[in-house]
mmCIF file of C-alpha atoms in Angstrom:
data_model
loop_
_atom_site.group_PDB
_atom_site.id
_atom_site.type_symbol
_atom_site.label_atom_id
_atom_site.label_comp_id
_atom_site.label_asym_id
_atom_site.label_seq_id
_atom_site.Cartn_x
_atom_site.Cartn_y
_atom_site.Cartn_z
ATOM 1 C CA UNK A 286 0.000 0.000 0.000
ATOM 2 C CA UNK A 287 2.901 2.328 0.534
ATOM 3 C CA UNK A 288 3.242 3.010 -3.148
ATOM 4 C CA UNK A 289 -0.395 4.042 -3.383
ATOM 5 C CA UNK A 290 0.036 6.359 -0.463
ATOM 6 C CA UNK A 291 3.250 7.743 -1.876
ATOM 7 C CA UNK A 292 1.802 8.456 -5.286
ATOM 8 C CA UNK A 293 -1.226 9.978 -3.645
ATOM 9 C CA UNK A 294 0.958 12.278 -1.575
ATOM 10 C CA UNK A 295 3.018 13.201 -4.596
ATOM 11 C CA UNK A 296 -0.114 14.007 -6.529
ATOM 12 C CA UNK A 297 -1.623 15.814 -3.615
ATOM 13 C CA UNK A 298 1.320 18.138 -3.253
ATOM 14 C CA UNK A 299 1.882 18.617 -6.954
ATOM 15 C CA UNK A 300 -1.603 18.835 -8.270
ATOM 16 C CA UNK A 301 -3.631 20.294 -5.444
ATOM 17 C CA UNK A 302 -2.607 23.813 -6.411
ATOM 18 C CA UNK A 303 -3.910 23.218 -9.913
ATOM 19 C CA UNK A 304 -7.080 21.662 -8.604
ATOM 20 C CA UNK A 305 -7.612 24.530 -6.197
ATOM 21 C CA UNK A 306 -7.123 26.987 -9.009
ATOM 22 C CA UNK A 307 -9.750 25.118 -11.007
ATOM 23 C CA UNK A 308 -7.452 24.179 -13.861
ATOM 24 C CA UNK A 309 -7.776 20.452 -13.353
ATOM 25 C CA UNK A 310 -10.945 18.627 -12.559
ATOM 26 C CA UNK A 311 -10.191 16.093 -9.838
ATOM 27 C CA UNK A 312 -11.647 13.128 -11.659
ATOM 28 C CA UNK A 313 -9.249 10.234 -11.809
ATOM 29 C CA UNK A 314 -6.604 9.798 -9.165
ATOM 30 C CA UNK A 315 -3.043 9.052 -10.196
ATOM 31 C CA UNK A 316 -2.443 5.343 -10.693
ATOM 32 C CA UNK A 317 0.107 3.366 -8.725
ATOM 33 C CA UNK A 318 3.388 2.575 -10.446
ATOM 34 C CA UNK A 319 3.242 -0.640 -12.439
ATOM 35 C CA UNK A 320 5.222 -3.335 -10.636
ATOM 36 C CA UNK A 321 7.681 -4.050 -13.468
ATOM 37 C CA UNK A 322 9.831 -6.402 -11.424
ATOM 38 C CA UNK A 323 6.893 -8.568 -10.419
ATOM 39 C CA UNK A 324 4.978 -8.526 -13.691
ATOM 40 C CA UNK A 325 7.983 -9.233 -15.907
ATOM 41 C CA UNK A 326 9.234 -12.109 -13.774
ATOM 42 C CA UNK A 327 9.041 -15.398 -15.662
ATOM 43 C CA UNK A 328 9.478 -17.727 -12.717
ATOM 44 C CA UNK A 329 7.029 -18.093 -9.857
ATOM 45 C CA UNK A 330 9.669 -17.427 -7.201
ATOM 46 C CA UNK A 331 10.818 -14.247 -8.933
ATOM 47 C CA UNK A 332 7.239 -13.029 -9.204
ATOM 48 C CA UNK A 333 6.774 -13.537 -5.463
ATOM 49 C CA UNK A 334 10.013 -11.688 -4.851
ATOM 50 C CA UNK A 335 8.814 -8.895 -7.120
ATOM 51 C CA UNK A 336 5.741 -8.570 -4.940
ATOM 52 C CA UNK A 337 7.945 -8.371 -1.865
ATOM 53 C CA UNK A 338 5.887 -11.185 -0.377
ATOM 54 C CA UNK A 339 8.415 -12.843 1.866
ATOM 55 C CA UNK A 340 7.309 -15.155 4.671
ATOM 56 C CA UNK A 341 3.817 -15.762 3.405
ATOM 57 C CA UNK A 342 1.374 -17.225 5.884
ATOM 58 C CA UNK A 343 -1.131 -19.813 4.651
ATOM 59 C CA UNK A 344 -4.585 -18.515 5.476
ATOM 60 C CA UNK A 345 -8.085 -19.959 5.443
ATOM 61 C CA UNK A 346 -9.551 -16.464 5.485
ATOM 62 C CA UNK A 347 -8.883 -15.997 1.792
ATOM 63 C CA UNK A 348 -11.386 -17.538 -0.550
ATOM 64 C CA UNK A 349 -10.699 -18.130 -4.212
ATOM 65 C CA UNK A 350 -13.670 -18.626 -6.489
ATOM 66 C CA UNK A 351 -12.572 -20.239 -9.734
ATOM 67 C CA UNK A 352 -13.659 -23.263 -11.739
ATOM 68 C CA UNK A 353 -12.079 -26.653 -10.920
ATOM 69 C CA UNK A 354 -11.810 -27.274 -14.637
ATOM 70 C CA UNK A 355 -11.528 -24.444 -17.156
ATOM 71 C CA UNK A 356 -12.336 -25.595 -20.660
ATOM 72 C CA UNK A 357 -11.078 -22.381 -22.194
ATOM 73 C CA UNK A 358 -7.834 -21.103 -20.690
ATOM 74 C CA UNK A 359 -8.356 -17.742 -22.388
ATOM 75 C CA UNK A 360 -11.200 -16.838 -20.054
ATOM 76 C CA UNK A 361 -10.948 -18.157 -16.504
ATOM 77 C CA UNK A 362 -13.226 -16.272 -14.097
ATOM 78 C CA UNK A 363 -11.517 -15.672 -10.768
ATOM 79 C CA UNK A 364 -12.851 -13.918 -7.691
ATOM 80 C CA UNK A 365 -10.875 -13.386 -4.502
ATOM 81 C CA UNK A 366 -12.369 -12.442 -1.151
ATOM 82 C CA UNK A 367 -10.260 -11.750 1.902
ATOM 83 C CA UNK A 368 -11.644 -11.838 5.437
ATOM 84 C CA UNK A 369 -8.339 -10.716 6.905
ATOM 85 C CA UNK A 370 -8.747 -7.384 8.733
ATOM 86 C CA UNK A 371 -7.000 -4.385 7.170
ATOM 87 C CA UNK A 372 -6.507 -6.072 3.822
ATOM 88 C CA UNK A 373 -4.748 -3.544 1.645
ATOM 89 C CA UNK A 374 -3.975 -5.445 -1.500
ATOM 90 C CA UNK A 375 -4.852 -8.674 -3.263
ATOM 91 C CA UNK A 376 -2.579 -10.212 -5.889
ATOM 92 C CA UNK A 377 -3.309 -13.162 -8.141
ATOM 93 C CA UNK A 378 -0.547 -15.450 -9.380
ATOM 94 C CA UNK A 379 -1.049 -18.220 -11.957
ATOM 95 C CA UNK A 380 1.961 -20.271 -10.943
ATOM 96 C CA UNK A 381 2.748 -21.826 -14.340
ATOM 97 C CA UNK A 382 1.899 -18.923 -16.640
ATOM 98 C CA UNK A 383 4.742 -17.478 -18.779
ATOM 99 C CA UNK A 384 4.470 -14.403 -16.539
ATOM 100 C CA UNK A 385 3.022 -15.747 -13.290
ATOM 101 C CA UNK A 386 1.908 -12.504 -11.633
ATOM 102 C CA UNK A 387 -1.442 -11.675 -13.228
ATOM 103 C CA UNK A 388 -2.869 -8.808 -11.224
ATOM 104 C CA UNK A 389 -2.623 -6.749 -8.067
ATOM 105 C CA UNK A 390 -5.604 -4.902 -6.613
ATOM 106 C CA UNK A 391 -5.020 -2.196 -4.024
ATOM 107 C CA UNK A 392 -8.204 -1.527 -2.082
ATOM 108 C CA UNK A 393 -8.892 1.649 -0.103
ATOM 109 C CA UNK A 394 -11.573 4.047 1.115
ATOM 110 C CA UNK A 395 -14.353 1.560 1.722
ATOM 111 C CA UNK A 396 -13.786 -0.891 -1.104
ATOM 112 C CA UNK A 397 -14.368 -4.396 0.198
ATOM 113 C CA UNK A 398 -11.360 -6.760 0.056
ATOM 114 C CA UNK A 399 -12.784 -8.414 -3.016
ATOM 115 C CA UNK A 400 -11.892 -8.442 -6.682
ATOM 116 C CA UNK A 401 -13.323 -10.331 -9.609
ATOM 117 C CA UNK A 402 -11.586 -10.645 -12.950
ATOM 118 C CA UNK A 403 -11.111 -13.003 -15.898
ATOM 119 C CA UNK A 404 -7.648 -14.375 -16.567
ATOM 120 C CA UNK A 405 -5.765 -16.308 -19.199
ATOM 121 C CA UNK A 406 -4.065 -19.496 -18.087
ATOM 122 C CA UNK A 407 -1.522 -21.306 -20.246
ATOM 123 C CA UNK A 408 -1.892 -24.674 -18.559
ATOM 124 C CA UNK A 409 -3.191 -26.482 -15.500
ATOM 125 C CA UNK A 410 -1.753 -24.699 -12.502
ATOM 126 C CA UNK A 411 -2.304 -23.409 -9.024
ATOM 127 C CA UNK A 412 -3.963 -20.046 -8.774
ATOM 128 C CA UNK A 413 -2.502 -18.324 -5.789
ATOM 129 C CA UNK A 414 -3.971 -15.347 -3.989
ATOM 130 C CA UNK A 415 -1.596 -13.202 -1.979
ATOM 131 C CA UNK A 416 -3.124 -10.746 0.454
ATOM 132 C CA UNK A 417 -1.234 -7.944 2.115
ATOM 133 C CA UNK A 418 -2.638 -6.847 5.460
ATOM 134 C CA UNK A 419 -0.877 -4.869 8.191
ATOM 135 C CA UNK A 420 2.415 -5.300 6.370
ATOM 136 C CA UNK A 421 2.144 -9.103 6.406
ATOM 137 C CA UNK A 422 1.490 -11.423 3.504
ATOM 138 C CA UNK A 423 -1.129 -14.152 3.592
ATOM 139 C CA UNK A 424 -1.741 -16.706 0.897
ATOM 140 C CA UNK A 425 -4.100 -19.397 -0.354
ATOM 141 C CA UNK A 426 -4.125 -21.490 -3.517
ATOM 142 C CA UNK A 427 -6.568 -23.404 -5.667
ATOM 143 C CA UNK A 428 -5.747 -25.682 -8.563
ATOM 144 C CA UNK A 429 -7.460 -24.996 -11.878
ATOM 145 C CA UNK A 430 -7.276 -27.679 -14.568
ATOM 146 C CA UNK A 431 -7.041 -26.113 -18.011
ATOM 147 C CA UNK A 432 -8.256 -28.110 -21.004
ATOM 148 C CA UNK A 433 -7.156 -25.697 -23.753
ATOM 149 C CA UNK A 434 -4.442 -23.196 -22.886
ATOM 150 C CA UNK A 435 -5.157 -19.529 -23.392
ATOM 151 C CA UNK A 436 -1.735 -18.048 -24.026
ATOM 152 C CA UNK A 437 -1.339 -18.820 -27.733
ATOM 153 C CA UNK B 106 -9.361 5.448 -29.996
ATOM 154 C CA UNK B 107 -10.495 3.117 -27.329
ATOM 155 C CA UNK B 108 -14.117 2.163 -27.159
ATOM 156 C CA UNK B 109 -16.252 3.096 -24.145
ATOM 157 C CA UNK B 110 -16.491 0.869 -21.107
ATOM 158 C CA UNK B 111 -19.723 -0.528 -19.803
ATOM 159 C CA UNK B 112 -20.090 0.156 -16.117
ATOM 160 C CA UNK B 113 -22.904 -1.017 -13.890
ATOM 161 C CA UNK B 114 -23.125 -0.121 -10.239
ATOM 162 C CA UNK B 115 -26.059 -1.447 -8.253
ATOM 163 C CA UNK B 116 -26.737 -1.086 -4.547
ATOM 164 C CA UNK B 117 -27.097 -4.138 -2.341
ATOM 165 C CA UNK B 118 -27.751 -2.726 1.116
ATOM 166 C CA UNK B 119 -25.019 -0.122 1.612
ATOM 167 C CA UNK B 120 -22.632 -1.891 -0.744
ATOM 168 C CA UNK B 121 -22.368 -0.944 -4.397
ATOM 169 C CA UNK B 122 -21.696 -3.933 -6.603
ATOM 170 C CA UNK B 123 -19.667 -2.496 -9.474
ATOM 171 C CA UNK B 124 -19.139 -4.418 -12.700
ATOM 172 C CA UNK B 125 -16.964 -3.023 -15.442
ATOM 173 C CA UNK B 126 -16.484 -4.314 -18.950
ATOM 174 C CA UNK B 127 -13.615 -2.764 -20.887
ATOM 175 C CA UNK B 128 -12.868 -3.105 -24.576
ATOM 176 C CA UNK B 129 -9.241 -3.982 -25.144
ATOM 177 C CA UNK B 130 -7.322 -6.606 -27.172
ATOM 178 C CA UNK B 131 -5.009 -7.511 -24.228
ATOM 179 C CA UNK B 132 -2.331 -8.954 -26.515
ATOM 180 C CA UNK B 133 0.121 -11.162 -24.638
ATOM 181 C CA UNK B 134 3.024 -10.852 -27.036
ATOM 182 C CA UNK B 135 2.977 -14.651 -27.440
ATOM 183 C CA UNK B 136 0.446 -14.863 -30.230
ATOM 184 C CA UNK B 137 1.366 -14.906 -33.917
ATOM 185 C CA UNK B 138 -0.684 -13.342 -36.705
ATOM 186 C CA UNK B 139 -1.577 -14.996 -40.031
ATOM 187 C CA UNK B 140 1.860 -14.179 -41.449
ATOM 188 C CA UNK B 141 3.632 -15.775 -38.511
ATOM 189 C CA UNK B 142 4.803 -12.509 -36.992
ATOM 190 C CA UNK B 143 4.474 -12.077 -33.260
ATOM 191 C CA UNK B 144 1.739 -9.648 -32.305
ATOM 192 C CA UNK B 145 3.334 -7.127 -29.936
ATOM 193 C CA UNK B 146 2.102 -6.874 -26.348
ATOM 194 C CA UNK B 147 -0.732 -4.450 -25.875
ATOM 195 C CA UNK B 148 -2.529 -4.605 -22.565
ATOM 196 C CA UNK B 149 -4.066 -2.524 -19.800
ATOM 197 C CA UNK B 150 -1.575 -1.976 -17.003
ATOM 198 C CA UNK B 151 -3.504 0.195 -14.577
ATOM 199 C CA UNK B 152 -7.141 0.567 -13.660
ATOM 200 C CA UNK B 153 -8.210 3.162 -11.124
ATOM 201 C CA UNK B 154 -11.748 3.242 -9.759
ATOM 202 C CA UNK B 155 -12.984 6.190 -7.738
ATOM 203 C CA UNK B 156 -16.150 6.570 -5.675
ATOM 204 C CA UNK B 157 -17.229 10.209 -5.366
ATOM 205 C CA UNK B 158 -13.666 11.244 -6.201
ATOM 206 C CA UNK B 159 -11.888 8.952 -3.735
ATOM 207 C CA UNK B 160 -9.817 6.066 -5.037
ATOM 208 C CA UNK B 161 -11.363 2.777 -3.953
ATOM 209 C CA UNK B 162 -9.462 0.394 -6.197
ATOM 210 C CA UNK B 163 -6.099 0.734 -7.875
ATOM 211 C CA UNK B 164 -5.365 -2.325 -9.981
ATOM 212 C CA UNK B 165 -2.176 -3.285 -11.767
ATOM 213 C CA UNK B 166 -2.515 -5.898 -14.467
ATOM 214 C CA UNK B 167 -0.327 -8.092 -16.606
ATOM 215 C CA UNK B 168 -1.143 -9.443 -20.050
ATOM 216 C CA UNK B 169 -2.698 -12.461 -18.315
ATOM 217 C CA UNK B 170 -5.997 -10.619 -17.944
ATOM 218 C CA UNK B 171 -8.426 -11.803 -20.626
ATOM 219 C CA UNK B 172 -9.372 -9.876 -23.744
ATOM 220 C CA UNK B 173 -12.152 -7.321 -23.190
ATOM 221 C CA UNK B 174 -11.481 -7.380 -19.456
ATOM 222 C CA UNK B 175 -14.125 -7.724 -16.797
ATOM 223 C CA UNK B 176 -13.574 -6.221 -13.367
ATOM 224 C CA UNK B 177 -15.851 -6.594 -10.380
ATOM 225 C CA UNK B 178 -15.555 -4.780 -7.077
ATOM 226 C CA UNK B 179 -17.704 -3.849 -4.094
ATOM 227 C CA UNK B 180 -17.778 -0.432 -2.482
ATOM 228 C CA UNK B 181 -19.076 -0.085 1.055
ATOM 229 C CA UNK B 182 -20.946 2.987 2.233
ATOM 230 C CA UNK B 183 -22.287 3.824 -1.202
ATOM 231 C CA UNK B 184 -25.590 5.557 -1.854
ATOM 232 C CA UNK B 185 -27.817 5.805 -4.896
ATOM 233 C CA UNK B 186 -26.643 8.621 -7.136
ATOM 234 C CA UNK B 187 -22.972 8.316 -6.127
ATOM 235 C CA UNK B 188 -20.465 8.641 -8.921
ATOM 236 C CA UNK B 189 -18.132 5.827 -9.962
ATOM 237 C CA UNK B 190 -15.323 6.817 -12.323
ATOM 238 C CA UNK B 191 -13.082 4.242 -13.986
ATOM 239 C CA UNK B 192 -9.840 5.039 -15.806
ATOM 240 C CA UNK B 193 -7.551 2.546 -17.491
ATOM 241 C CA UNK B 194 -4.100 3.068 -18.948
ATOM 242 C CA UNK B 195 -2.390 0.575 -21.238
ATOM 243 C CA UNK B 196 1.257 -0.142 -22.008
ATOM 244 C CA UNK B 197 1.142 2.122 -25.066
ATOM 245 C CA UNK B 198 -0.035 5.057 -22.975
ATOM 246 C CA UNK B 199 -3.614 4.959 -24.237
ATOM 247 C CA UNK B 200 -6.213 5.970 -21.689
ATOM 248 C CA UNK B 201 -9.928 5.808 -21.331
ATOM 249 C CA UNK B 202 -12.170 7.248 -18.614
ATOM 250 C CA UNK B 203 -15.849 6.532 -18.161
ATOM 251 C CA UNK B 204 -18.278 7.116 -15.348
ATOM 252 C CA UNK B 205 -21.478 5.693 -14.002
ATOM 253 C CA UNK B 206 -24.002 6.482 -11.309
ATOM 254 C CA UNK B 207 -24.820 4.053 -8.516
ATOM 255 C CA UNK B 208 -28.348 2.765 -9.079
ATOM 256 C CA UNK B 209 -30.768 2.085 -6.236
ATOM 257 C CA UNK B 210 -31.490 -1.514 -5.303
ATOM 258 C CA UNK B 211 -34.155 -2.918 -7.545
#
């Protein structure tokens, strides 16, 4: 979450003058920096490192909703719900994808610790959810069998 | 120019169930075209969702998100008439912003 906060502060200091002067309509907030290290990692371990998720704790408070068998790997519906208090971000890793880290969702300001998205999966693999809460990382996994890979 | 998103936000109690459908090819950079040339990566990297001007979700994506991406989120403390604004940015610097109004529970 720090990066969200940091970019927010940077924007706040830089842009608030413009907003106050009425030059810029405060519509969309500045996006967090794309996690290049994590997203461009080709190995699962490097992706985890890119997330900074060391010492992950297995947790039953994370639920992963995804099909047991996905016939079409190009469209695998995935929903993650975290019941861990102070959940700040949810990441989804498809362990055997060419680039394992698929998405990170930073939640704030009343958004529930929930995200739903459709992913591509190259082959049968664990889907792993990694939740950051109070500076700690929690994780859970679910295997999804893929009949036809969706990376081609 | 990117096509508009479809955004639906419906109240369930005090929680707005927000569903967003974006139009984007989400090319992985692994696919080849008819001539056998690799289609370059082209995908949404950031999605920011605001509720009445406050950021509620800041998503970072890889090319693993499916074509014409779907995104679902839930915003607590929402009321009918609240404004939801969604902005995405892709790896080529293209952007698209659309907004929707939270609808009352039906």
